[in-house]
């Protein structure tokens, strides 16, 4: 786990800060890290494969996204295809889906970012969405 704080903020930035679940081999995750640094936004980077988001974090993001379970899944990932999630997901309960995501970080769409205090729940990286949420 790496903790990043930038010149715009004191080292004693208000905690909890943005939790960024990311995978270093993911170019989109690298892009969001670069973007966060450019904007002086402190974050805690968490390796999504080794430590997936909790069911509570996933549930909060799901609610923020209007209940669209599919939006939380990495639909282009190998695990998604290997597990046949395209066919299984429609039949799964919300609880089953969140449990599965919390156990397999490869299935979670990344980057996945959450800041409970600011009520920020971001999945994937669309710069305008991030700029609005972090502004």
Coordinates of C-alpha atoms in Angstrom, one line a residue:
X1 CA 0.0 0.0 0.0
X2 CA 1.4 3.4 -0.8
X3 CA 0.3 6.6 0.7
X4 CA 0.6 9.7 -1.5
X5 CA 0.3 13.3 -0.4
X6 CA 1.2 16.2 -2.6
X7 CA 2.4 19.8 -2.1
X8 CA -1.0 21.2 -2.3
X9 CA -1.9 19.4 0.9
X10 CA -0.3 19.0 4.3
X11 CA 1.0 15.5 5.2
X12 CA -1.7 15.5 7.9
X13 CA -4.5 15.7 5.3
X14 CA -7.9 14.9 6.5
X15 CA -8.4 11.2 6.8
X16 CA -9.9 9.1 5.5
X17 CA -8.8 10.3 2.2
X18 CA -9.6 9.0 -1.3
X19 CA -9.1 5.2 -1.4
X20 CA -7.9 4.2 -4.9
X21 CA -8.2 0.5 -5.7
X22 CA -5.9 0.0 -8.7
X23 CA -3.8 -2.5 -10.6
X24 CA -0.3 -1.4 -11.6
X25 CA -0.6 -3.3 -14.9
X26 CA -3.6 -1.3 -15.9
X27 CA -3.0 1.8 -18.1
X28 CA -6.3 3.4 -17.0
X29 CA -5.2 3.1 -13.4
X30 CA -1.8 4.6 -14.2
X31 CA -3.6 7.5 -16.0
X32 CA -5.8 8.2 -12.9
X33 CA -2.8 8.2 -10.6
X34 CA -1.1 10.7 -13.0
X35 CA -4.3 12.8 -13.0
X36 CA -4.6 12.7 -9.2
X37 CA -1.0 13.8 -8.8
X38 CA -1.4 16.6 -11.4
X39 CA -4.4 17.9 -9.4
X40 CA -2.7 17.6 -6.0
X41 CA -5.3 15.2 -4.7
X42 CA -4.1 13.0 -1.9
X43 CA -5.0 9.3 -2.1
X44 CA -4.2 5.9 -0.6
X45 CA -3.5 3.4 -3.4
X46 CA -4.6 -0.2 -2.6
X47 CA -3.8 -3.1 -4.8
X48 CA -7.2 -4.3 -6.1
X49 CA -6.2 -7.8 -6.8
X50 CA -4.7 -8.5 -3.4
X51 CA -7.2 -6.4 -1.4
X52 CA -10.5 -5.9 -3.3
X53 CA -13.1 -3.4 -2.0
X54 CA -15.3 -4.6 0.8
X55 CA -19.0 -5.4 0.2
X56 CA -19.9 -2.2 2.1
X57 CA -17.7 -0.1 -0.3
X58 CA -19.1 -1.9 -3.3
X59 CA -22.6 -1.4 -2.0
X60 CA -22.1 2.3 -1.5
X61 CA -20.7 2.6 -5.1
X62 CA -23.6 0.5 -6.4
X63 CA -26.1 2.9 -4.7
X64 CA -24.3 5.9 -6.1
X65 CA -24.5 4.4 -9.6
X66 CA -28.2 3.9 -9.4
X67 CA -28.1 0.2 -8.7
X68 CA -26.4 -0.9 -11.9
X69 CA -24.5 -4.0 -10.9
X70 CA -22.9 -4.4 -14.3
X71 CA -21.2 -1.0 -13.9
X72 CA -19.1 -2.5 -11.1
X73 CA -17.8 -5.4 -13.2
X74 CA -14.7 -5.4 -15.3
X75 CA -16.6 -6.8 -18.3
X76 CA -13.5 -6.9 -20.5
X77 CA -11.4 -8.9 -18.0
X78 CA -10.3 -12.5 -18.4
X79 CA -11.9 -13.6 -15.1
X80 CA -15.2 -12.1 -16.2
X81 CA -15.1 -14.2 -19.4
X82 CA -13.7 -17.3 -17.8
X83 CA -16.4 -17.4 -15.2
X84 CA -19.1 -16.8 -17.8
X85 CA -20.3 -13.7 -15.9
X86 CA -22.2 -12.4 -18.9
X87 CA -24.7 -15.2 -18.5
X88 CA -24.5 -15.6 -14.7
X89 CA -24.7 -11.9 -13.6
X90 CA -28.4 -11.4 -14.6
X91 CA -29.4 -14.3 -12.4
X92 CA -27.4 -13.3 -9.4
X93 CA -28.7 -11.4 -6.4
X94 CA -27.1 -8.1 -5.4
X95 CA -25.7 -9.7 -2.3
X96 CA -24.2 -12.6 -4.3
X97 CA -22.6 -10.2 -6.9
X98 CA -21.1 -8.0 -4.2
X99 CA -19.7 -11.0 -2.3
X100 CA -18.1 -12.2 -5.5
X101 CA -16.6 -8.8 -6.3
X102 CA -15.3 -8.5 -2.8
X103 CA -13.4 -11.8 -3.1
X104 CA -12.1 -11.3 -6.7
X105 CA -10.5 -8.0 -7.4
X106 CA -10.0 -9.0 -11.0
X107 CA -13.7 -8.8 -11.5
X108 CA -14.0 -5.2 -10.2
X109 CA -14.0 -2.4 -12.8
X110 CA -11.0 -0.3 -12.2
X111 CA -9.9 2.1 -11.1
X112 CA -12.3 2.0 -8.2
X113 CA -12.2 5.0 -5.9
X114 CA -14.1 5.8 -2.8
X115 CA -14.1 8.6 -0.2
X116 CA -16.9 8.0 2.3
X117 CA -16.5 11.4 3.9
X118 CA -17.0 13.3 0.6
X119 CA -19.4 10.7 -0.7
X120 CA -17.3 10.1 -3.8
X121 CA -17.7 6.8 -5.5
X122 CA -16.0 6.4 -8.8
X123 CA -15.7 3.4 -11.1
X124 CA -13.5 3.5 -14.2
X125 CA -11.9 6.7 -15.3
X126 CA -13.7 9.4 -17.2
X127 CA -11.9 12.7 -16.5
X128 CA -15.0 15.0 -16.5
X129 CA -16.7 12.7 -13.9
X130 CA -13.6 12.6 -11.7
X131 CA -13.1 16.4 -12.0
X132 CA -16.7 17.0 -11.0
X133 CA -16.5 14.6 -8.1
X134 CA -13.2 15.8 -6.8
X135 CA -13.8 19.5 -7.4

